[in-house]
C-alpha positions in Angstrom: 0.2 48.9 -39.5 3.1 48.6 -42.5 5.1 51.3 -40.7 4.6 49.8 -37.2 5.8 45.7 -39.0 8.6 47.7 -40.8 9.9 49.1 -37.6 9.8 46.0 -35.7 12.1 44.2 -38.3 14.4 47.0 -38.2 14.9 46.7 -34.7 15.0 43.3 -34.5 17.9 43.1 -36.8 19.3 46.6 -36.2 21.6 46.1 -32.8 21.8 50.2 -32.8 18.0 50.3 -32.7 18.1 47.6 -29.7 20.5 49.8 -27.9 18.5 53.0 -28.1 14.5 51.6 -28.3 12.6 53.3 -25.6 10.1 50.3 -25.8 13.1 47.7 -24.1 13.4 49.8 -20.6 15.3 52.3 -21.5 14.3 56.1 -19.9 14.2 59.6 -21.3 16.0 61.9 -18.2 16.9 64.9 -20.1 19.4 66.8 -23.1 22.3 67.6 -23.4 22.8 71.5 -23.4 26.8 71.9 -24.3 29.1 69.1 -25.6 32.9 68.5 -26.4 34.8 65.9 -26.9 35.5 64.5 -23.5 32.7 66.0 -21.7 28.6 66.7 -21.8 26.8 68.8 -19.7 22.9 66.5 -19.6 19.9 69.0 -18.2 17.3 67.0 -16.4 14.4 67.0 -14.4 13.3 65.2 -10.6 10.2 63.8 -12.6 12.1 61.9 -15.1 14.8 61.0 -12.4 12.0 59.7 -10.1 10.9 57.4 -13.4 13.9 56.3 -14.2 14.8 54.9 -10.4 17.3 57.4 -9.9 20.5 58.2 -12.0 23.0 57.1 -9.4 27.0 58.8 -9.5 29.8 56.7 -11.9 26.1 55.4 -14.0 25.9 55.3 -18.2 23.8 57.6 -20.1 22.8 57.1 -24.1 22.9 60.8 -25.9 21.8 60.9 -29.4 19.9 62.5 -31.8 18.3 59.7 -33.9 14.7 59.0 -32.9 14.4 55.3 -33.6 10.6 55.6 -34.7 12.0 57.3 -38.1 16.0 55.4 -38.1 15.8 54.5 -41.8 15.0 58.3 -42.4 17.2 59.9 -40.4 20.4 61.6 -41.1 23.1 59.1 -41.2 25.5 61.3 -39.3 22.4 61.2 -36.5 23.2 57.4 -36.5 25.0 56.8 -33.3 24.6 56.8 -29.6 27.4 58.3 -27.2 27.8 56.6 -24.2 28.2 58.9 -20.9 29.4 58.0 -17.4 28.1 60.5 -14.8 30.9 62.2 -12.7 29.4 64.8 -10.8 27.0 67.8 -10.9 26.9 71.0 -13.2 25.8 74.0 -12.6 23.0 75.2 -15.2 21.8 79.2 -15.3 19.2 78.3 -13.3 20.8 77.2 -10.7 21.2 80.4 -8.7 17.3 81.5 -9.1 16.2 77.9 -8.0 18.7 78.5 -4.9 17.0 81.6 -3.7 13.6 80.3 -4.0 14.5 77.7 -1.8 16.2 79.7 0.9 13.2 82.2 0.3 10.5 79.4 0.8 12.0 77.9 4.0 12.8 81.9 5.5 9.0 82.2 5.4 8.0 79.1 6.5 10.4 77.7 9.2 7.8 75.6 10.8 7.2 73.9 7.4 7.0 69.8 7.0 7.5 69.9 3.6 11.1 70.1 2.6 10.1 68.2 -1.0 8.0 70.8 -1.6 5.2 68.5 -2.6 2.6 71.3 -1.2 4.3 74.0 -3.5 2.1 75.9 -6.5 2.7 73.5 -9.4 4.7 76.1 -11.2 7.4 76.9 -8.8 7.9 73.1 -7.9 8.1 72.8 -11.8 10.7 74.9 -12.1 12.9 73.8 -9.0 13.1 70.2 -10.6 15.9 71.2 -13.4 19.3 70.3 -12.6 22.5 69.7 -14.6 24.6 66.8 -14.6 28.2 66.5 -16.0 29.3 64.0 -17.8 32.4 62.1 -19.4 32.4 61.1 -22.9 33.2 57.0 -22.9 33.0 56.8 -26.5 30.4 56.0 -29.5 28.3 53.0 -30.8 28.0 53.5 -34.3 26.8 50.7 -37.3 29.5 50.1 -39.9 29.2 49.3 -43.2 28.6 45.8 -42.8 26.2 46.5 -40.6 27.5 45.3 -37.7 27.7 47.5 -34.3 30.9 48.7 -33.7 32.5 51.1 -30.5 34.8 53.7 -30.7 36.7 54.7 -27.5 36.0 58.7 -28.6 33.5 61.2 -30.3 34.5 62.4 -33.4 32.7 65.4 -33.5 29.9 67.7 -31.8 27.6 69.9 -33.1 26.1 73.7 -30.7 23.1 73.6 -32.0 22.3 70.0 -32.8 22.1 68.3 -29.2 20.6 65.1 -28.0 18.3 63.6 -26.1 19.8 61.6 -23.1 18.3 57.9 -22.1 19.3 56.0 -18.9 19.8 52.1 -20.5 17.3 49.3 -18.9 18.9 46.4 -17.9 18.7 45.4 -21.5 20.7 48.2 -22.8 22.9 48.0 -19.8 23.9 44.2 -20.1 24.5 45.1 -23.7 26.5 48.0 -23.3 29.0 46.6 -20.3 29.4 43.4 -22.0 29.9 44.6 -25.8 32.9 43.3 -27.5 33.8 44.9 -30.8 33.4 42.5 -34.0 36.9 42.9 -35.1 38.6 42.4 -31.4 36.2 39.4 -30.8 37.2 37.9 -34.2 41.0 38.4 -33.0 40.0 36.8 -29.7 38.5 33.6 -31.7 41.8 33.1 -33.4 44.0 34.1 -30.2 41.7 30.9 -28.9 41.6 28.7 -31.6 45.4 29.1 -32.0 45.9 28.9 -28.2 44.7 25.0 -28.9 41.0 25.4 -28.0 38.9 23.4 -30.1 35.7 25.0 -29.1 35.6 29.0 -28.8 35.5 30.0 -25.0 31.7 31.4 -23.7 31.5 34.5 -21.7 31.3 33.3 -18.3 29.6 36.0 -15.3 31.7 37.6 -13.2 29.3 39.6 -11.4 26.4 42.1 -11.1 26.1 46.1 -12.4 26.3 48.6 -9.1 27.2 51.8 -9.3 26.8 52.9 -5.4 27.4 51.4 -2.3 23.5 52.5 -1.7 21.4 50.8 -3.6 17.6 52.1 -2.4 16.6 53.0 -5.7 17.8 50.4 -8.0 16.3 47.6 -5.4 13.0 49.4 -6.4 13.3 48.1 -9.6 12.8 43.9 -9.5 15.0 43.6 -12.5 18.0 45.5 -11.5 21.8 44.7 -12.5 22.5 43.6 -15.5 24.8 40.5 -15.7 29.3 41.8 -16.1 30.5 39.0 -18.7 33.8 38.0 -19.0 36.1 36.8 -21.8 37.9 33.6 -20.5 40.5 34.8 -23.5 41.2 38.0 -21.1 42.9 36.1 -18.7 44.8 33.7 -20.6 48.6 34.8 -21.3 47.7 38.1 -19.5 48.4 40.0 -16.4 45.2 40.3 -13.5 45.7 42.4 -10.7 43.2 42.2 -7.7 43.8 45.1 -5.6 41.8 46.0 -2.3 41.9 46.0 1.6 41.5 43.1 3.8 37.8 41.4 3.6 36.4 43.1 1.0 36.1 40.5 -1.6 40.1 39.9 -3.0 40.0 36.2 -2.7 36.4 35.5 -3.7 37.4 37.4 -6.5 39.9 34.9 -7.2 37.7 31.8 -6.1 35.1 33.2 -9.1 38.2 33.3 -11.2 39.5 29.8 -10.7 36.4 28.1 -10.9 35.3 30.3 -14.6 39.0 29.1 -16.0 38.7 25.2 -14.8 35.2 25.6 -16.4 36.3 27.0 -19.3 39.2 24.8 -19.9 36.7 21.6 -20.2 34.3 23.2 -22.2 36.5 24.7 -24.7 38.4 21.6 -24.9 41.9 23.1 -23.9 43.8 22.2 -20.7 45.0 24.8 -17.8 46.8 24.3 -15.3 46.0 26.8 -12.3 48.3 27.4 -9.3 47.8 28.9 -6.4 50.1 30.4 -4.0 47.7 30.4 -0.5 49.1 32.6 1.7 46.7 32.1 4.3 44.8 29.1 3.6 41.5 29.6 2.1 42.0 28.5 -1.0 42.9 24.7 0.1 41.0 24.8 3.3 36.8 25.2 4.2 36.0 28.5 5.8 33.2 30.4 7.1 33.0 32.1 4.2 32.9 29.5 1.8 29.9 28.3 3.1 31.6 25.0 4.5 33.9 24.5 1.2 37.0 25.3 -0.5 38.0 25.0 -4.2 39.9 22.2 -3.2 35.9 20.7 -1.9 34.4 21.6 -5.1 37.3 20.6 -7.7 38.5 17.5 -5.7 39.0 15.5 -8.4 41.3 17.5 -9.9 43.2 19.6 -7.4 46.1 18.7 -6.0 47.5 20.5 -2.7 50.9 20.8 -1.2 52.1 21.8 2.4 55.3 21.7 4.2 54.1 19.8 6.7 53.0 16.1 7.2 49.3 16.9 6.9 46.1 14.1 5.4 45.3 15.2 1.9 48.8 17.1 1.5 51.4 16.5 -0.4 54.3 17.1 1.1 56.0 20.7 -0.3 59.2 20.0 1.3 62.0 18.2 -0.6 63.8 15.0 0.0 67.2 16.0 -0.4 68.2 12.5 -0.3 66.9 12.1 -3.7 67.0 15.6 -5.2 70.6 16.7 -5.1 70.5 19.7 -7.4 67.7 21.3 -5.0 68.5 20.1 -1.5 72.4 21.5 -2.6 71.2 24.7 -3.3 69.0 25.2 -0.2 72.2 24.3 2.0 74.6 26.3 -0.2 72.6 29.7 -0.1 71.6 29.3 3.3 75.4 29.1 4.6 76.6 31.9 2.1 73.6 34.4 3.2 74.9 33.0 7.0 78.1 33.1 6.9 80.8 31.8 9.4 84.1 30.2 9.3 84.7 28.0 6.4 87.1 25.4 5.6 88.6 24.1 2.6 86.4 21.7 2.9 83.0 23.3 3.1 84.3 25.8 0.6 84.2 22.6 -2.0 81.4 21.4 -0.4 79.3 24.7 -2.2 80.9 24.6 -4.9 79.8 21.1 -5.8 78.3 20.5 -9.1 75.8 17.6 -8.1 74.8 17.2 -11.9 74.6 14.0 -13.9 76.4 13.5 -17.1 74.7 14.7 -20.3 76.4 11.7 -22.1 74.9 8.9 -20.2 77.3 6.5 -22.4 80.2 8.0 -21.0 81.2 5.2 -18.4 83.2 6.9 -16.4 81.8 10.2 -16.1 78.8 8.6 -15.0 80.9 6.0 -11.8 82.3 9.4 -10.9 79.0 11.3 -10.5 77.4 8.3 -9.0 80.2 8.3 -6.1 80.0 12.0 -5.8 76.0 11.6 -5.2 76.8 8.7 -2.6 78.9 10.9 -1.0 76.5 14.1 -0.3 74.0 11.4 0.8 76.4 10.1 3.2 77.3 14.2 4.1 73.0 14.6 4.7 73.0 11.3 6.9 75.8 12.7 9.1 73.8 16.1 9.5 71.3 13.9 11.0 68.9 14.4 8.0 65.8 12.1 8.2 65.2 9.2 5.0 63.1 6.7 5.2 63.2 3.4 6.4 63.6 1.4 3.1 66.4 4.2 1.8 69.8 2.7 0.6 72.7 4.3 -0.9 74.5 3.2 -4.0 77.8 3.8 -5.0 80.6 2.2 -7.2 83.8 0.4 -5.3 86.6 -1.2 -7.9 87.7 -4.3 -6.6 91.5 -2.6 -6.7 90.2 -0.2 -3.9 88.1 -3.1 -1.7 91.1 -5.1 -1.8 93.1 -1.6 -0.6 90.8 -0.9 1.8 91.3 -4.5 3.1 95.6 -4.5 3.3 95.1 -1.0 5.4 92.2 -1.8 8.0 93.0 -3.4 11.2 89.5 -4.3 11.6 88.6 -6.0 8.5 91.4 -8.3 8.9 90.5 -9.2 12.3 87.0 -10.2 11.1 88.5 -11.9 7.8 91.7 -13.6 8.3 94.5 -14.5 6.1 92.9 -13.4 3.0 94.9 -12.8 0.0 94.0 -13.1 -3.1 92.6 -9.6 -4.5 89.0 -10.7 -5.4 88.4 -12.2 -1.6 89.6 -9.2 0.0 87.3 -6.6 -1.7 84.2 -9.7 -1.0 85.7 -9.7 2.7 85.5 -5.4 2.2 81.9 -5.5 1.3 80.9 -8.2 3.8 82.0 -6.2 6.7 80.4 -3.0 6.0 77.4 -5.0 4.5 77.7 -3.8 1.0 75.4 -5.3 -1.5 76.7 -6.3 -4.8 74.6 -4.9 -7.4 76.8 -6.1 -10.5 79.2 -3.9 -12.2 81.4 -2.6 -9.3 77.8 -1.4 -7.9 77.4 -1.5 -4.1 74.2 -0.5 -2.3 74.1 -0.1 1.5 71.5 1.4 4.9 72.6 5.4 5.4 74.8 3.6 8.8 76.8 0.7 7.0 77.7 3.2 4.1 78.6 5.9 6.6 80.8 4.1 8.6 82.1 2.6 5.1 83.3 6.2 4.4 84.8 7.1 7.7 87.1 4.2 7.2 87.8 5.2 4.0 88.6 8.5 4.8 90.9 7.3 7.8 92.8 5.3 5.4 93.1 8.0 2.7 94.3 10.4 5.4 96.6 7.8 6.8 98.2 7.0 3.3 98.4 11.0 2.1 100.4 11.4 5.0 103.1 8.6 3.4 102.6 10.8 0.5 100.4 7.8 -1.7 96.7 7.2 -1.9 94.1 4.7 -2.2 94.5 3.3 -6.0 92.7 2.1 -9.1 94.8 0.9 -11.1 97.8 3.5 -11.6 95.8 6.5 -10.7 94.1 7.5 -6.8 90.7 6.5 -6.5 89.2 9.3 -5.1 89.4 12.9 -6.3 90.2 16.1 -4.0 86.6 17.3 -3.9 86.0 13.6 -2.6 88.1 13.5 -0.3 86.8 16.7 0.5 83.0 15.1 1.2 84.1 12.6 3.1 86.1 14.6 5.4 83.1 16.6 5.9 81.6 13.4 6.8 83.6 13.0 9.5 84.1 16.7 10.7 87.6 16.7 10.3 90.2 18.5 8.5 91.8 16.5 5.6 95.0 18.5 6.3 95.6 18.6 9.7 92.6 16.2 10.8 91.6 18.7 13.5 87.7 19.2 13.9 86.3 21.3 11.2 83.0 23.7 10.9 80.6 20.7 9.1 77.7 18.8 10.2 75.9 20.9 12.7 76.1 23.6 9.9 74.8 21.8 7.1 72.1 20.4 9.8 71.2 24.0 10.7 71.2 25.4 7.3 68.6 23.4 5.7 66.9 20.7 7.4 63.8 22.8 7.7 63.3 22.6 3.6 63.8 18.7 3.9 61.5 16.0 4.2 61.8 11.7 3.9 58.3 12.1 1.9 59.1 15.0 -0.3 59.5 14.7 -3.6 63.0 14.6 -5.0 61.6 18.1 -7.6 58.3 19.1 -6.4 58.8 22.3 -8.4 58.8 19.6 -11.7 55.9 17.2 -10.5 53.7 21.0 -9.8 54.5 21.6 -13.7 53.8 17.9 -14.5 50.4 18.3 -12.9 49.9 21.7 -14.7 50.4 20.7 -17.6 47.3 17.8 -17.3 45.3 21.1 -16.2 45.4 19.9 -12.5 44.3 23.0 -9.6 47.3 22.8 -7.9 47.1 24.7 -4.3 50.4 25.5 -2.3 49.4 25.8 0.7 52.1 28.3 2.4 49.6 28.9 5.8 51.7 26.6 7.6 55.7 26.6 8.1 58.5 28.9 8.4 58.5 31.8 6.4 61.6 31.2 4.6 60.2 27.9 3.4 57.1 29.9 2.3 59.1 32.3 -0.2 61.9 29.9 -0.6 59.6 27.1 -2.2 57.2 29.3 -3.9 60.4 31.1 -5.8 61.5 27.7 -6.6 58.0 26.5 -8.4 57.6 29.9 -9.8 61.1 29.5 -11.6 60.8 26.2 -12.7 57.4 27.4 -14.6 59.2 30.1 -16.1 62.3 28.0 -17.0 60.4 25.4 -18.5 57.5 27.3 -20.6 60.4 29.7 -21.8 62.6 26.9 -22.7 59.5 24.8 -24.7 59.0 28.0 -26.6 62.4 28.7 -28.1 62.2 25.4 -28.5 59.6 25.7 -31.0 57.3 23.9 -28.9 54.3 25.2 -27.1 54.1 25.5 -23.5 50.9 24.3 -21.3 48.4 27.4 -20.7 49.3 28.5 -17.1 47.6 30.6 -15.0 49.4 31.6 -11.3 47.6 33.5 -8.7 49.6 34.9 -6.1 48.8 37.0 -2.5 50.7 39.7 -0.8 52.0 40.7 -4.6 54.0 44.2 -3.0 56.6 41.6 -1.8 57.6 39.7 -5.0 57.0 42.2 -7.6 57.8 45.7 -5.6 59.2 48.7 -6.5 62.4 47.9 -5.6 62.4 43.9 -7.3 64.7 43.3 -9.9 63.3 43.2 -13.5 65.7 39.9 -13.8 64.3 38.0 -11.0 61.9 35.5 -11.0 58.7 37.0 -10.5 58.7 40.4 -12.4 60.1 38.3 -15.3 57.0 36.1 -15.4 55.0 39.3 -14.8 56.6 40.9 -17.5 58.1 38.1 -20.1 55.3 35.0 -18.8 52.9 36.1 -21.5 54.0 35.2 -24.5 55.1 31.4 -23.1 51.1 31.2 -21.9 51.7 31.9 -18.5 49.4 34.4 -17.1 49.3 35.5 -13.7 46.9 36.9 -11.3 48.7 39.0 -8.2 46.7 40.6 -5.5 48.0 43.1 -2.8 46.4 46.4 -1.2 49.4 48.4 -1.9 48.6 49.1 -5.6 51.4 52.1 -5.2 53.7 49.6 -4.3 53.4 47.2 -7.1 56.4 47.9 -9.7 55.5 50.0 -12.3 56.8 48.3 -15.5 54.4 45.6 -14.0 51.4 47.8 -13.7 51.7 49.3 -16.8 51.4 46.1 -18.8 48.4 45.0 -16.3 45.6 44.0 -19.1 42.8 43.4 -16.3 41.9 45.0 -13.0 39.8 44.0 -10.3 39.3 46.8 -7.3 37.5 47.1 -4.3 37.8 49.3 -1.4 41.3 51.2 -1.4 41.5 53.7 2.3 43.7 56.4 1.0 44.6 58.8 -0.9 48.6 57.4 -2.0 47.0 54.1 -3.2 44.1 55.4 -5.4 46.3 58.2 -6.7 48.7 55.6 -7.8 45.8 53.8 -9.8 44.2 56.7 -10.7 46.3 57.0 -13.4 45.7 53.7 -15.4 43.1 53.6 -17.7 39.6 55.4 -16.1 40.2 54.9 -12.7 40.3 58.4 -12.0 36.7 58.7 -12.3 36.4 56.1 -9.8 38.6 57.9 -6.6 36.1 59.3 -4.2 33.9 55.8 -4.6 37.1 53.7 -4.0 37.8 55.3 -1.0 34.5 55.5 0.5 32.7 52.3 0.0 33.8 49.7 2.0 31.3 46.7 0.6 32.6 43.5 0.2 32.7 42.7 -3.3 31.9 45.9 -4.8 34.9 46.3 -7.0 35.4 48.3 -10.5 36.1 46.0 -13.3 38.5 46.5 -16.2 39.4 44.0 -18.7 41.3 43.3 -21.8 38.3 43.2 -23.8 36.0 45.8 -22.1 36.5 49.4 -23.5 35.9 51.1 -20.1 35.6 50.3 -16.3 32.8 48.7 -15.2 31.5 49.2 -11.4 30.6 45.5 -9.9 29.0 43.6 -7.7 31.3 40.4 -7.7 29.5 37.3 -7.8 29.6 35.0 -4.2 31.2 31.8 -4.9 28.9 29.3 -4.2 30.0 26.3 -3.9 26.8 24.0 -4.0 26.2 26.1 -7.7 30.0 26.0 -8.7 29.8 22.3 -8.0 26.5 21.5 -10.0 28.5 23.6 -13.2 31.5 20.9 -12.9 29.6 18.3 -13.0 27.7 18.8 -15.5 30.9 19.8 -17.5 32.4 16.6 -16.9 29.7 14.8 -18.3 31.0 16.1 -21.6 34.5 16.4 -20.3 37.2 15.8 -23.1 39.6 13.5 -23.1 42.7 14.9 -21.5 40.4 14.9 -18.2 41.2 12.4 -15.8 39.9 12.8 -12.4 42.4 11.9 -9.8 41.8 8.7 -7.7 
């Protein structure tokens, strides 16, 4: 009775004990009959395979020597348990005599229907029932010496004549074993958290299921089969996640799980993320069929946020109003008639090399009149393209009243609409009332898009006029307008400033960019995204819909501005938001053949460290650039169809032991699971996102939401 109490305290406080204790599930099926380091030959036996439920390809083993009835007496080097995956079948001596008295038993009884044998003298069926199965060494569970469990990722010895008894883990063991964190990386993961800004350490959240086959007769005999796959929310932050895997078999509600485990996280552990997903094809923002009737956008409504370049109800619009966002809408009409080419002028030539940035010194008075005229005058260049604005858009620019009054002495048809006026003051006033300019104070004018348009084209008739006399329109002793002005406004009008013969000019501009432009776009989309990521907003680009190049144009644009500003807040000394970007159809943004230097292999590579993670998905692992792959912390894989793609994973951690399986099962959702924390690859059964569950977790994690939430109106 003492020994029996004794033993039950040591295994309740021993984890080793827990791990190995016959009495929690776990299964004798055999010994091991020749060891090394990296490999184990287990003999067994149908009968214990039967009672175990089968010991299905790619499943862990326990081999040890310790009997956990007699632990405290035992010798300590006993003390451990090596964990096996199986990877195949061995051959045993045996082997050959059990072969012939099969091919012996069916030559004299063809007619038989017993192929199991079941009718055979007990002692031959005995003896056909051995069988050897190899084995790869995954490493060693061991108690240290402050008694805490610990994992090495290796044996460090084996002994010939001192072998082990094998155990096939219960769900007990199992959940213990693919879940096990090692005391000193999980203590690094609580500081990594605490000084990520997480007030409250992150909880494992489930990820999926234990399945080792695609067939799963056996383990559905048992009623408590597969053991919960944990993951560390910790993994994913400031890390790399690639999702790899053909078409429908579980990529994006891989993803989905992800998303809704980090928004989760991020309001239990009291630290703001910002997700953002790049939706290729729309399932992200939109309710599908598979979904059962809901997105993430359904279940995280109150804090997602989605964008589209198209006028759509509950879409922001991922366009750009060029109207207000000069630096952008410049660029997109720059690059787009460089990468075009075609004839250019003088004119359009200054016209990309414009420099559409405001002062730094915002005290510097007349920096600051000449950038506001210069910004006037692209507007004016985007309303003669025929670029749309809305209805309530004015444009402001400054006019001296030396140049009004200028303007009025050289236009025939100001003076016929104000007579006789001389004094300087009343003809700039007579100036602005004809175009219907709006004082604003200062020299400030504002005007519509057609009054200051046809403003300009006077101005630019005059200048040309009065450049041909060899002078200029004035302020005070020195021309008003510089040559890249007169430049705009030339292009305004389409016509040479030279030889005032019809140049190459609004047609192109129209055609280069109008598809990136919209009235109700933001004037930097890519800096409200940030803005929202930042408050730990979902933010969803939608990039189903639309040209192509708008698709990659736009989503290069966020992707930078993310980089950019995360990269410039930590040199700063400051630190960035936590950032997590999930992107689809990976092989074309961070190929083989990408530059290092360009925007997404940099955040790939470099994101990390300014808490950027991202999580790319593609079924061309082989494709994926290398540098990339090999600083990959986590891996989620399904079904892979040949031989090029698995080879080129097969490489990378344990995958190798994986091929055959990768290539042959096809379920959806059955992937092999390696994270940052885990010590090994773990086959899974990927959870379904459920919405109606998902949506029941957020709110109940709002109740005690901190207070950086604010759900959006």
């Amino acid at each position: 009775m003492i020994d029996n109490t004794v033993r039950q305290m040591a295994a309740a406080t021993n984890p080793l004990i827990q791990l190995l204790d016959e009495k929690r599930g776990n299964r004798r099926v055999g010994f091991t009959i020749h060891s090394s380091y990296g490999e184990m030959t287990v003999m067994t036996n149908d009968r214990w395979r039967h009672h175990a439920d089968g010991m299905p390809m790619n499943s862990y083993l326990l081999a040890t020597s310790v009997d956990v009835e007699s632990f405290g007496a035992a010798d300590p080097i006993d003390k451990r348990a090596v964990l096996l995956r199986i990877v195949g079948r061995a051959e045993i001596a045996t082997d050959r005599d059990s072969l012939r008295a099969i091919l012996e038993h069916f030559q004299d009884q063809p007619d038989t229907d017993d192929p199991a044998f079941r009718k055979m003298e007990p002692i031959s069926f005995a003896m056909l029932q051995w069988s050897g199965i190899k084995t790869k060494v995954l490493g060693t569970f061991y108690m240290d010496a402050d008694s805490r469990l610990r994992f090495g990722a290796d044996v460090e010895d084996f002994f010939a004549a001192r072998q082990m008894k094998v155990l096939k883990p219960g769900n007990e063991a199992l959940e213990a074993i693919v879940n096990f964190v090692d005391p000193v990386r999980l203590k690094k993961a609580t500081e990594d958290a605490t000084a990520m800004g997480m007030k409250r350490p992150p909880q494992p959240f489930q990820i999926g299921t234990v399945r080792f086959t695609s067939a799963a007769h056996m383990s559905s005999l048992n009623s408590k089969s597969g053991a919960p796959v944990k993951i560390f929310p910790g993994d994913f932050l400031g890390r790399r996640t690639a999702v790899f895997g053909m078409t429908r078999t579980g990529k994006s509600n891989t993803t989905k799980t992800m998303v809704s485990a980090v928004a989760l996280s991020a309001l239990e552990t009291d630290l703001p993320v910002g997700q953002v997903i790049f939706d290729v094809n729309g399932e992200y923002s939109n309710a599908n069929n598979q979904d059962q009737g809901s997105s993430i956008a359904d279940v995280f409504g109150d804090n997602t946020i989605r964008y589209r370049a198209k006028i759509t109800a509950g879409f922001r619009d991922l366009r750009v109003d060029f109207y207000q966002s000069f630096d952008m809408g410049h660029q997109f009409i720059a690059s787009n008639l460089r990468e075009d080419g075609g004839s250019m002028s003088d004119e359009l030539k200054s016209f990309l090399a414009l420099d559409l940035s405001p002062p730094e010194d915002k005290g510097d008075y007349s920096a600051n009149l000449l950038w506001k005229r210069r910004a006037a005058l692209y507007q004016c260049i985007l309303k003669a393209a025929e670029y749309p604005h809305s209805p309530a858009f004015n444009i402001e620019f400054p006019a001296g009243e030396d140049a009004l009054s200028q303007i009025y002495d050289n236009s025939p048809s100001i003076k016929e609409a104000f007579e006789n006026r001389s004094n300087k003051q009343v003809k700039a006033e007579a100036t602005a009332a004809h175009f219907n300019l709006q004082s604003l104070g200062r020299g400030m004018y504002k005007a519509a898009p057609d009054d200051a348009l046809a403003f300009w084209l006077e101005v630019r008739r005059i200048e040309k006029s009065l450049r041909d006399s060899n002078t200029n329109i004035t302020s005070g002793k020195k021309p008003w307008l510089t040559e890249e002005e007169f430049a705009m406004i030339c292009l305004v009008a389409g016509k040479s400033g030279k030889t005032d013969t019809p140049i190459r000019s609004k047609n192109a501009i129209k055609t280069a960019a109008s598809q990136f432009h919209s009235p109700l776009g933001s004037a930097n989309v890519a800096k409200d995204i940030y803005s929202f990521l930042t408050e730990g907003r979902i933010v969803i680009v939608d990039l189903s819909v639309g040209p192509p190049s708008i698709r990659e144009r736009m989503a290069e644009r966020i992707a930078r501005h993310i980089f950019d500003t995360s990269s410039e807040t930590f040199t700063s000394g400051g630190v960035p938001p936590r950032i997590v970007i999930y992107v689809e159809e990976a092989h074309n943004l961070i190929g083989k053949k990408a530059s290092l230097d360009s925007t997404w292999p940099r955040i790939a590579k470099e994101g990390a460290k300014y808490g950027i993670s991202i999580v790319y998905a593609t079924q061309e692992p082989s494709s994926v650039h290398s540098n990339i792959m090999s600083n990959t912390e986590n891996f989620f894989v399904t079904h892979l169809n040949n031989d090029v793609e698995i080879k080129s994973l097969s490489s990378y951690y344990d995958f190798d032991d994986f091929g055959e399986s990768l290539k042959r099962c096809q379920d959806v959702g059955f992937a092999r699971v390696k994270t940052l924390s885990a010590n090994f690859t773990t086959p899974t059964q990927i959870l379904l996102f459920e919405p109606a569950k998902v949506s029941q977790a957020y709110a109940a994690a709002k109740q005690r939401a901190p207070s950086w939430f604010k759900p959006l109106t």
